[in-house]
Amino acid sequence: MKLSKSFDKSLWVFHFNAGSCNGCDIEILAALTPRYDVERFGIKLVETPRHADVLLVTGPVTKQTKKPLERIYEQMMDPKAVLVIGNCGNTGHIFHDSYNIAGPVDEVIPVDVHIPGCAVRPEGVIFGVVKAWEALEKMRGAGTKEETKEEAEEAA
Ligand code: SF4
């Protein structure tokens, strides 16, 4: 997978737990710890959705977290990408027919990247962030002049 060079700033991520068991969330923290250390690539968690490029959601959306999730999504600047980590957020998983579930994340807000797993391993979290990064680059009009030149040379 080749990323363009157009993403010239760090990728900031806001994490929201919409009702997970915490299993996926612990793996997200593991991706930040020294073994994986995603911060060395400039990827970091931020405390407000207003600063975030990516909204990372875990867990099925409960009736209590539906409105906060919608508000967080609205507060983010465009372009923005939504990344869902774990089976619960993607399908509802073991909670799908629970009386207290508003639905998987894509029934509440648009989702750009789905990463399944229970729990998702840190490698999966990192893969998901890279896919979200690519989705953002597409939204930003993908590709620098330099890249376009490279692509033209490859195609020739
Ligand atoms: S996918 Fe598994 S680990 Fe993640 S929140 Fe759901 S039950 Fe927990």
mmCIF file of C-alpha atoms and ligand atoms in Angstrom:
data_model
loop_
_atom_site.group_PDB
_atom_site.id
_atom_site.type_symbol
_atom_site.label_atom_id
_atom_site.label_comp_id
_atom_site.label_asym_id
_atom_site.label_seq_id
_atom_site.Cartn_x
_atom_site.Cartn_y
_atom_site.Cartn_z
ATOM 1 C CA MET A 1 0.000 0.000 0.000
ATOM 2 C CA LYS A 2 1.413 3.358 -0.994
ATOM 3 C CA LEU A 3 0.326 6.576 0.684
ATOM 4 C CA SER A 4 0.594 9.836 -1.183
ATOM 5 C CA LYS A 5 2.813 12.568 0.153
ATOM 6 C CA SER A 6 -0.055 15.027 0.267
ATOM 7 C CA PHE A 7 -0.889 14.373 3.906
ATOM 8 C CA ASP A 8 1.420 16.939 5.350
ATOM 9 C CA LYS A 9 0.200 16.999 8.935
ATOM 10 C CA SER A 10 -0.161 14.555 11.764
ATOM 11 C CA LEU A 11 -3.317 12.455 11.825
ATOM 12 C CA TRP A 12 -5.367 13.246 14.893
ATOM 13 C CA VAL A 13 -7.897 10.756 16.148
ATOM 14 C CA PHE A 14 -10.816 11.137 18.534
ATOM 15 C CA HIS A 15 -11.876 7.901 20.202
ATOM 16 C CA PHE A 16 -15.468 7.342 21.314
ATOM 17 C CA ASN A 17 -16.708 4.289 23.179
ATOM 18 C CA ALA A 18 -20.338 3.863 22.107
ATOM 19 C CA GLY A 19 -20.944 0.942 24.465
ATOM 20 C CA SER A 20 -18.101 -1.526 24.065
ATOM 21 C CA CYS A 21 -16.987 -4.072 26.663
ATOM 22 C CA ASN A 22 -13.608 -2.254 26.738
ATOM 23 C CA GLY A 23 -11.823 -5.100 24.966
ATOM 24 C CA CYS A 24 -11.303 -3.173 21.733
ATOM 25 C CA ASP A 25 -10.434 -0.022 23.659
ATOM 26 C CA ILE A 26 -7.589 -1.730 25.477
ATOM 27 C CA GLU A 27 -6.151 -2.823 22.125
ATOM 28 C CA ILE A 28 -6.332 0.782 20.912
ATOM 29 C CA LEU A 29 -4.297 1.809 23.950
ATOM 30 C CA ALA A 30 -1.853 -1.006 23.180
ATOM 31 C CA ALA A 31 -1.298 0.549 19.742
ATOM 32 C CA LEU A 32 -0.101 3.684 21.535
ATOM 33 C CA THR A 33 2.256 1.920 23.938
ATOM 34 C CA PRO A 34 6.008 1.531 23.218
ATOM 35 C CA ARG A 35 5.704 -1.823 21.412
ATOM 36 C CA TYR A 36 3.662 -0.319 18.548
ATOM 37 C CA ASP A 37 4.028 3.389 19.339
ATOM 38 C CA VAL A 38 1.841 4.865 16.589
ATOM 39 C CA GLU A 39 2.614 8.343 17.899
ATOM 40 C CA ARG A 40 6.015 8.124 16.200
ATOM 41 C CA PHE A 41 4.070 8.439 12.907
ATOM 42 C CA GLY A 42 2.269 11.526 14.207
ATOM 43 C CA ILE A 43 -0.934 9.589 14.922
ATOM 44 C CA LYS A 44 -2.282 10.680 18.270
ATOM 45 C CA LEU A 45 -5.470 10.705 20.259
ATOM 46 C CA VAL A 46 -6.956 14.147 20.826
ATOM 47 C CA GLU A 47 -9.377 15.271 23.499
ATOM 48 C CA THR A 48 -11.869 17.104 21.346
ATOM 49 C CA PRO A 49 -13.618 16.128 18.105
ATOM 50 C CA ARG A 50 -13.081 19.697 16.881
ATOM 51 C CA HIS A 51 -9.369 18.921 16.407
ATOM 52 C CA ALA A 52 -9.792 15.422 14.973
ATOM 53 C CA ASP A 53 -9.392 14.137 11.410
ATOM 54 C CA VAL A 54 -10.653 10.663 12.277
ATOM 55 C CA LEU A 55 -13.459 9.531 14.574
ATOM 56 C CA LEU A 56 -12.651 6.069 15.916
ATOM 57 C CA VAL A 57 -15.689 4.305 17.377
ATOM 58 C CA THR A 58 -15.865 1.092 19.391
ATOM 59 C CA GLY A 59 -18.881 -0.836 20.594
ATOM 60 C CA PRO A 60 -22.485 -1.120 19.502
ATOM 61 C CA VAL A 61 -24.324 2.171 19.794
ATOM 62 C CA THR A 62 -26.505 2.129 22.867
ATOM 63 C CA LYS A 63 -29.620 4.265 23.121
ATOM 64 C CA GLN A 64 -27.718 6.442 25.628
ATOM 65 C CA THR A 65 -24.704 7.043 23.363
ATOM 66 C CA LYS A 66 -26.600 7.611 20.076
ATOM 67 C CA LYS A 67 -27.116 11.358 20.557
ATOM 68 C CA PRO A 68 -23.575 12.061 21.861
ATOM 69 C CA LEU A 69 -22.168 10.132 18.873
ATOM 70 C CA GLU A 70 -24.231 12.222 16.439
ATOM 71 C CA ARG A 71 -23.115 15.431 18.161
ATOM 72 C CA ILE A 72 -19.441 14.421 18.099
ATOM 73 C CA TYR A 73 -19.711 13.673 14.376
ATOM 74 C CA GLU A 74 -21.317 17.068 13.715
ATOM 75 C CA GLN A 75 -18.581 18.869 15.683
ATOM 76 C CA MET A 76 -15.786 17.509 13.490
ATOM 77 C CA MET A 77 -14.494 19.670 10.648
ATOM 78 C CA ASP A 78 -14.661 18.393 7.068
ATOM 79 C CA PRO A 79 -13.058 16.399 5.615
ATOM 80 C CA LYS A 80 -13.381 13.728 8.277
ATOM 81 C CA ALA A 81 -13.286 9.956 8.319
ATOM 82 C CA VAL A 82 -15.095 7.522 10.586
ATOM 83 C CA LEU A 83 -13.329 4.298 11.547
ATOM 84 C CA VAL A 84 -15.209 1.542 13.367
ATOM 85 C CA ILE A 85 -13.089 -0.933 15.305
ATOM 86 C CA GLY A 86 -14.523 -4.307 16.384
ATOM 87 C CA ASN A 87 -17.472 -6.551 15.637
ATOM 88 C CA CYS A 88 -19.792 -4.743 18.046
ATOM 89 C CA GLY A 89 -19.553 -1.411 16.274
ATOM 90 C CA ASN A 90 -19.702 -3.010 12.844
ATOM 91 C CA THR A 91 -22.638 -5.381 13.302
ATOM 92 C CA GLY A 92 -23.887 -5.185 16.882
ATOM 93 C CA HIS A 93 -22.236 -8.587 17.430
ATOM 94 C CA ILE A 94 -23.500 -10.320 20.586
ATOM 95 C CA PHE A 95 -25.545 -7.250 21.507
ATOM 96 C CA HIS A 96 -27.322 -6.853 18.141
ATOM 97 C CA ASP A 97 -30.815 -7.735 19.387
ATOM 98 C CA SER A 98 -30.481 -6.206 22.810
ATOM 99 C CA TYR A 99 -33.348 -3.965 23.929
ATOM 100 C CA ASN A 100 -30.888 -1.151 24.622
ATOM 101 C CA ILE A 101 -29.071 -0.979 21.264
ATOM 102 C CA ALA A 102 -29.716 1.782 18.726
ATOM 103 C CA GLY A 103 -27.838 -0.179 16.051
ATOM 104 C CA PRO A 104 -24.345 -0.631 14.622
ATOM 105 C CA VAL A 105 -22.470 2.620 14.026
ATOM 106 C CA ASP A 106 -23.351 2.906 10.325
ATOM 107 C CA GLU A 107 -27.033 3.098 11.228
ATOM 108 C CA VAL A 108 -26.278 6.284 13.199
ATOM 109 C CA ILE A 109 -23.483 8.085 11.288
ATOM 110 C CA PRO A 110 -21.703 7.408 7.943
ATOM 111 C CA VAL A 111 -18.736 5.019 8.269
ATOM 112 C CA ASP A 112 -15.685 5.053 5.988
ATOM 113 C CA VAL A 113 -13.656 2.119 7.339
ATOM 114 C CA HIS A 114 -14.855 -1.104 9.009
ATOM 115 C CA ILE A 115 -12.299 -3.222 10.886
ATOM 116 C CA PRO A 116 -13.828 -6.465 12.259
ATOM 117 C CA GLY A 117 -12.517 -8.536 15.161
ATOM 118 C CA CYS A 118 -13.269 -9.384 18.779
ATOM 119 C CA ALA A 119 -11.142 -7.888 19.995
ATOM 120 C CA VAL A 120 -9.260 -6.206 17.171
ATOM 121 C CA ARG A 121 -5.506 -6.551 17.635
ATOM 122 C CA PRO A 122 -3.280 -3.459 17.633
ATOM 123 C CA GLU A 123 -2.119 -4.357 14.116
ATOM 124 C CA GLY A 124 -5.775 -4.177 13.031
ATOM 125 C CA VAL A 125 -6.172 -0.800 14.709
ATOM 126 C CA ILE A 126 -3.102 0.530 12.878
ATOM 127 C CA PHE A 127 -4.347 -0.926 9.571
ATOM 128 C CA GLY A 128 -7.703 0.789 10.128
ATOM 129 C CA VAL A 129 -6.057 4.137 10.805
ATOM 130 C CA VAL A 130 -4.047 3.842 7.581
ATOM 131 C CA LYS A 131 -7.251 3.052 5.646
ATOM 132 C CA ALA A 132 -8.894 6.093 7.242
ATOM 133 C CA TRP A 133 -5.858 8.130 6.228
ATOM 134 C CA GLU A 134 -6.319 6.945 2.623
ATOM 135 C CA ALA A 135 -10.035 7.778 2.749
ATOM 136 C CA LEU A 136 -9.162 11.306 3.905
ATOM 137 C CA GLU A 137 -6.663 11.707 1.106
ATOM 138 C CA LYS A 138 -9.336 10.760 -1.415
ATOM 139 C CA MET A 139 -11.688 13.338 0.107
ATOM 140 C CA ARG A 140 -8.943 15.960 -0.132
ATOM 141 C CA GLY A 141 -8.580 15.348 -3.834
ATOM 142 C CA ALA A 142 -5.899 12.650 -3.596
ATOM 143 C CA GLY A 143 -2.445 13.043 -4.870
ATOM 144 C CA THR A 144 0.134 15.745 -5.204
ATOM 145 C CA LYS A 145 1.560 16.994 -8.482
ATOM 146 C CA GLU A 146 4.664 14.952 -7.694
ATOM 147 C CA GLU A 147 2.572 11.816 -7.324
ATOM 148 C CA THR A 148 0.609 12.454 -10.449
ATOM 149 C CA LYS A 149 3.934 12.696 -12.269
ATOM 150 C CA GLU A 150 5.114 9.446 -10.672
ATOM 151 C CA GLU A 151 1.875 7.726 -11.662
ATOM 152 C CA ALA A 152 2.193 8.993 -15.216
ATOM 153 C CA GLU A 153 5.744 7.621 -15.366
ATOM 154 C CA GLU A 154 4.611 4.258 -14.003
ATOM 155 C CA ALA A 155 1.787 4.071 -16.508
ATOM 156 C CA ALA A 156 4.142 4.940 -19.426
HETATM 157 S S1 SF4 B 1 -15.918 -6.607 19.486
HETATM 158 FE FE1 SF4 B 1 -15.486 -7.965 21.237
HETATM 159 S S2 SF4 B 1 -13.823 -6.938 22.368
HETATM 160 FE FE2 SF4 B 1 -14.725 -5.411 20.976
HETATM 161 S S3 SF4 B 1 -16.275 -4.357 22.201
HETATM 162 FE FE3 SF4 B 1 -17.316 -6.059 21.173
HETATM 163 S S4 SF4 B 1 -17.268 -7.790 22.603
HETATM 164 FE FE4 SF4 B 1 -15.761 -6.266 23.299
#
